[in-house]
mmCIF file of C-alpha atoms and ligand atoms in Angstrom:
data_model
loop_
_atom_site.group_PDB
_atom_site.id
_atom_site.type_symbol
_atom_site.label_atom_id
_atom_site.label_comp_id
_atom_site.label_asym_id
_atom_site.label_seq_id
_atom_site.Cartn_x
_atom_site.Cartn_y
_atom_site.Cartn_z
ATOM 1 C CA UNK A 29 13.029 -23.504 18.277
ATOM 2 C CA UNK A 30 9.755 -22.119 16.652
ATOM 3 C CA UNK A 31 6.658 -23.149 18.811
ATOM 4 C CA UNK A 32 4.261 -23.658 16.397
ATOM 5 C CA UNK A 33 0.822 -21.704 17.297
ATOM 6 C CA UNK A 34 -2.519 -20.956 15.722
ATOM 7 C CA UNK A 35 -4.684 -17.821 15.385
ATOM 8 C CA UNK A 36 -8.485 -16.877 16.022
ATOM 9 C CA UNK A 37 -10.895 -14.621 17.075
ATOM 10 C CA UNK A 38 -14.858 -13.387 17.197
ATOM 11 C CA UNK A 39 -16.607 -12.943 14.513
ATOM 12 C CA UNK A 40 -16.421 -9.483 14.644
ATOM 13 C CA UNK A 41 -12.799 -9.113 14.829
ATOM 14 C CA UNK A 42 -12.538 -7.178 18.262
ATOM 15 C CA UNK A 43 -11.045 -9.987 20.150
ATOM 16 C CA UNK A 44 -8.070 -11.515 18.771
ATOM 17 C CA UNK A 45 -5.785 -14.549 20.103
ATOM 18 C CA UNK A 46 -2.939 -16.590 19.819
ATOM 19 C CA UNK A 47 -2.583 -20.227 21.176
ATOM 20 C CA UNK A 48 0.489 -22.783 20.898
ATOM 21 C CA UNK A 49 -1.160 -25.870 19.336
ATOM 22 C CA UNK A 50 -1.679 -28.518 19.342
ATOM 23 C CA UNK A 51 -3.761 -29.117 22.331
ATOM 24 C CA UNK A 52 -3.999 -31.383 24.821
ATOM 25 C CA UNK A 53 -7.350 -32.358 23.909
ATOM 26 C CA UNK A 54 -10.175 -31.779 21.464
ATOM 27 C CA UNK A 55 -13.857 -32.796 23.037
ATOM 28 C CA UNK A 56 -17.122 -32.240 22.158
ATOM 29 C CA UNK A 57 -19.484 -30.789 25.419
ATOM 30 C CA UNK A 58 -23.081 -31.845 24.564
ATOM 31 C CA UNK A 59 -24.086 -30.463 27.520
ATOM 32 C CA UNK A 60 -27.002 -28.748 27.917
ATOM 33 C CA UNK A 61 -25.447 -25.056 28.380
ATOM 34 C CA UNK A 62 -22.953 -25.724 25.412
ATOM 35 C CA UNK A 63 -26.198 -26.124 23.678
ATOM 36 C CA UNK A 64 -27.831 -22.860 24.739
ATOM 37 C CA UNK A 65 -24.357 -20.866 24.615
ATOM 38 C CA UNK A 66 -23.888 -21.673 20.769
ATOM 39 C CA UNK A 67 -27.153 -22.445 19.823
ATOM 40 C CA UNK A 68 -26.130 -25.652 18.423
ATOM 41 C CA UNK A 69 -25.906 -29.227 19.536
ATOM 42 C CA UNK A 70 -22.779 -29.091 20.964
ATOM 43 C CA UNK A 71 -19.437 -26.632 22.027
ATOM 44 C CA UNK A 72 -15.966 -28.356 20.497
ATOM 45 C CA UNK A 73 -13.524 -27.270 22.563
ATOM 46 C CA UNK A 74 -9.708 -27.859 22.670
ATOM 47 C CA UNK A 75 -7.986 -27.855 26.142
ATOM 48 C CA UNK A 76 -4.527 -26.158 26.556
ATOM 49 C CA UNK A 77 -2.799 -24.700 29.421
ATOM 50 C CA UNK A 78 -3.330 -21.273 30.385
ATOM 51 C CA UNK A 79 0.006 -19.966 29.819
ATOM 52 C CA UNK A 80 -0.561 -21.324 26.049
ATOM 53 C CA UNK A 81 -3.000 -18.381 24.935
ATOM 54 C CA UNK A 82 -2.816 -14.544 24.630
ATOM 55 C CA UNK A 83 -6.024 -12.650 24.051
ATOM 56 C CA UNK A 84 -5.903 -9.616 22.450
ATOM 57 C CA UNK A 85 -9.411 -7.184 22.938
ATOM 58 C CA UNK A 86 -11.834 -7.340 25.539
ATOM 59 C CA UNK A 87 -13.979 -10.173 26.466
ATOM 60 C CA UNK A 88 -16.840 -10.428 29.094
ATOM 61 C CA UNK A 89 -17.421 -12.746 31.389
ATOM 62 C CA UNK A 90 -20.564 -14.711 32.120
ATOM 63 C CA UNK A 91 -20.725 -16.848 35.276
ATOM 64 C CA UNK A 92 -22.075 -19.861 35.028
ATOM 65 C CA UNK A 93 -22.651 -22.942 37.214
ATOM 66 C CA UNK A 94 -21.777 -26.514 35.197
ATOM 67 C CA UNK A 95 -24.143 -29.449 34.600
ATOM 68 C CA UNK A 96 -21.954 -31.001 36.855
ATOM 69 C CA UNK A 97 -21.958 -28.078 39.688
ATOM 70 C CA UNK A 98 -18.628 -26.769 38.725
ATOM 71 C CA UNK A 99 -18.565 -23.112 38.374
ATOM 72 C CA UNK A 100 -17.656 -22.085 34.862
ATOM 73 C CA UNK A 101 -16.416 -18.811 33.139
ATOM 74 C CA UNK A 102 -17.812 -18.298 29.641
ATOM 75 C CA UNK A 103 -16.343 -15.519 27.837
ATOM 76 C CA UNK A 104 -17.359 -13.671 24.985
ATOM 77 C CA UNK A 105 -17.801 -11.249 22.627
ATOM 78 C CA UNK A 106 -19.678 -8.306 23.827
ATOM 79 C CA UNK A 107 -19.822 -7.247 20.185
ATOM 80 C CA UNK A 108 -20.792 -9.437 18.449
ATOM 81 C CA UNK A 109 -21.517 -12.390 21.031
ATOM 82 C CA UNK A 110 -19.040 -15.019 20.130
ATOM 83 C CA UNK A 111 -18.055 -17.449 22.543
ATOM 84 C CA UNK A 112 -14.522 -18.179 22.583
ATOM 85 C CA UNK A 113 -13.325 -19.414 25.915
ATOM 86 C CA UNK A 114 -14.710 -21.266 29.028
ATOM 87 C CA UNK A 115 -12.794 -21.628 32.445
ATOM 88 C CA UNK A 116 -13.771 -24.395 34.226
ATOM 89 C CA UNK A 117 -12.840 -22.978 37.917
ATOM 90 C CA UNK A 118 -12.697 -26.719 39.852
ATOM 91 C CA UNK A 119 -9.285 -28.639 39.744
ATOM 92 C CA UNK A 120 -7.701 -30.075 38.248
ATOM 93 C CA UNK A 121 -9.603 -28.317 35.625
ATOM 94 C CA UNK A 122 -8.734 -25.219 36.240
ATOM 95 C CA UNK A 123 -4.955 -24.816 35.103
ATOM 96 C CA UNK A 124 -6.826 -24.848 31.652
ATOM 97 C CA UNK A 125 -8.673 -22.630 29.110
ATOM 98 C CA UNK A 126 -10.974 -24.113 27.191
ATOM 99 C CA UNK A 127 -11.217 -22.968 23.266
ATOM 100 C CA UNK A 128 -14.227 -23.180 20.892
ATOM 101 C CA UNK A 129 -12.175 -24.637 18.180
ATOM 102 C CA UNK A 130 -14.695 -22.851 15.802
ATOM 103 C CA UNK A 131 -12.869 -19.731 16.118
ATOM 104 C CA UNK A 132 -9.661 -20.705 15.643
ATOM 105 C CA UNK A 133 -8.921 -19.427 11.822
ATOM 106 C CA UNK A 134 -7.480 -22.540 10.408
ATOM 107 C CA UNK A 135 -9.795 -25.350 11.918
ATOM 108 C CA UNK A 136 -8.024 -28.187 9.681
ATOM 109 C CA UNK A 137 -7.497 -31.723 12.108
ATOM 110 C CA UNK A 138 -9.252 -30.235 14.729
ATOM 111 C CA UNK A 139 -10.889 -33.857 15.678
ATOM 112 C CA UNK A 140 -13.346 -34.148 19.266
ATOM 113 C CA UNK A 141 -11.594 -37.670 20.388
ATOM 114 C CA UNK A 142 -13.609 -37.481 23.456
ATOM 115 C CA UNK A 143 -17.501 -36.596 23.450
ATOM 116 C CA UNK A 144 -18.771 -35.303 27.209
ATOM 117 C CA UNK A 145 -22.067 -35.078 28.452
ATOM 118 C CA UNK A 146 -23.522 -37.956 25.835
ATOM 119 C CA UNK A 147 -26.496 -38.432 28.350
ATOM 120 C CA UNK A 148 -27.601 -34.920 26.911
ATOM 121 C CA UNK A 149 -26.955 -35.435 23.273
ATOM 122 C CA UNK A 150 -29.348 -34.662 20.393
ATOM 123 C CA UNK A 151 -31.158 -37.901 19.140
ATOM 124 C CA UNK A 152 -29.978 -37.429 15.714
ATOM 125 C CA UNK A 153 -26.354 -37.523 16.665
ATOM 126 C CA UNK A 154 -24.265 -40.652 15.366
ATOM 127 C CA UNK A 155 -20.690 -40.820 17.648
ATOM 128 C CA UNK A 156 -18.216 -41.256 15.824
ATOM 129 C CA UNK A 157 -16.164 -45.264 16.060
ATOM 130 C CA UNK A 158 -13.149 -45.300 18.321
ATOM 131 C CA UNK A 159 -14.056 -41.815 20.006
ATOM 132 C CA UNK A 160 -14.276 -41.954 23.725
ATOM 133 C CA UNK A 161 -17.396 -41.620 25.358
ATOM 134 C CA UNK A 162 -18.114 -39.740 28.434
ATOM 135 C CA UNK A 163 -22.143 -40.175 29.624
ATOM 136 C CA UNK A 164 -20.956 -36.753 31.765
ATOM 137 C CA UNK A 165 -18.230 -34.433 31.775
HETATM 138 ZN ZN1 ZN G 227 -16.624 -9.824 18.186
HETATM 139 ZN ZN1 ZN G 228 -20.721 -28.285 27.955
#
């Protein structure tokens, strides 16, 4: 049987991947470093296990320590700076990779269901009805 999977990569085009889809999850972090790391309001990220994604080209590695204390792995583009994965290295977290959805080339019903870190969300944000809310992660 055909597993279906989906395609993405940087911005650049130096780092190039391949995930089985769907996810487990789609979320959006409002965190305060998902802010700073895309220079948005929020990261949307879709959760799938590890063994679901091959990465083609070379990312680097930033370490990071979580709002909530967790030690994370953001990975990027040392080209041209894209994020596109985070590790979050606590369990049971961390049989995961973590995917900014907005590099996936075909981002069609890729819908956050759950919203994290809502304490740290922009003012202007209206959640969406029937999405679950998470005040942290
Ligand atoms: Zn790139
Ligand atoms: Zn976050």
């Amino acid at each position: 049987m055909m597993r279906e999977t989906r395609s993405g990569g940087c911005l650049c085009g130096a780092v190039r991947y391949e995930v089985a889809w769907p996810p487990l999850g789609v979320s959006a972090c409002h965190c305060t470093h998902c802010q700073k790391q895309s220079g948005s309001a929020f990261s949307i990220i879709a959760r799938v296990p590890r063994e679901a994604l091959e990465v083609t080209g070379i990312l680097t590695d930033f370490y990071d320590t979580g709002e909530s204390g967790s030690p994370v792995i953001r990975r990027f583009c040392a080209k041209c700076g894209s994020p596109l994965i985070s590790e979050i290295q606590q369990e049971p977290l961390d049989s995961f990779f973590f995917i900014k959805t907005g590099t996936l080339d075909d981002t069609s019903s890729v819908v956050p269901t759950s919203h994290w870190w809502t304490s740290r969300a922009q003012d202007w944000f209206k959640f969406p009805d029937g999405a679950v809310i998470m005040d942290r992660q």
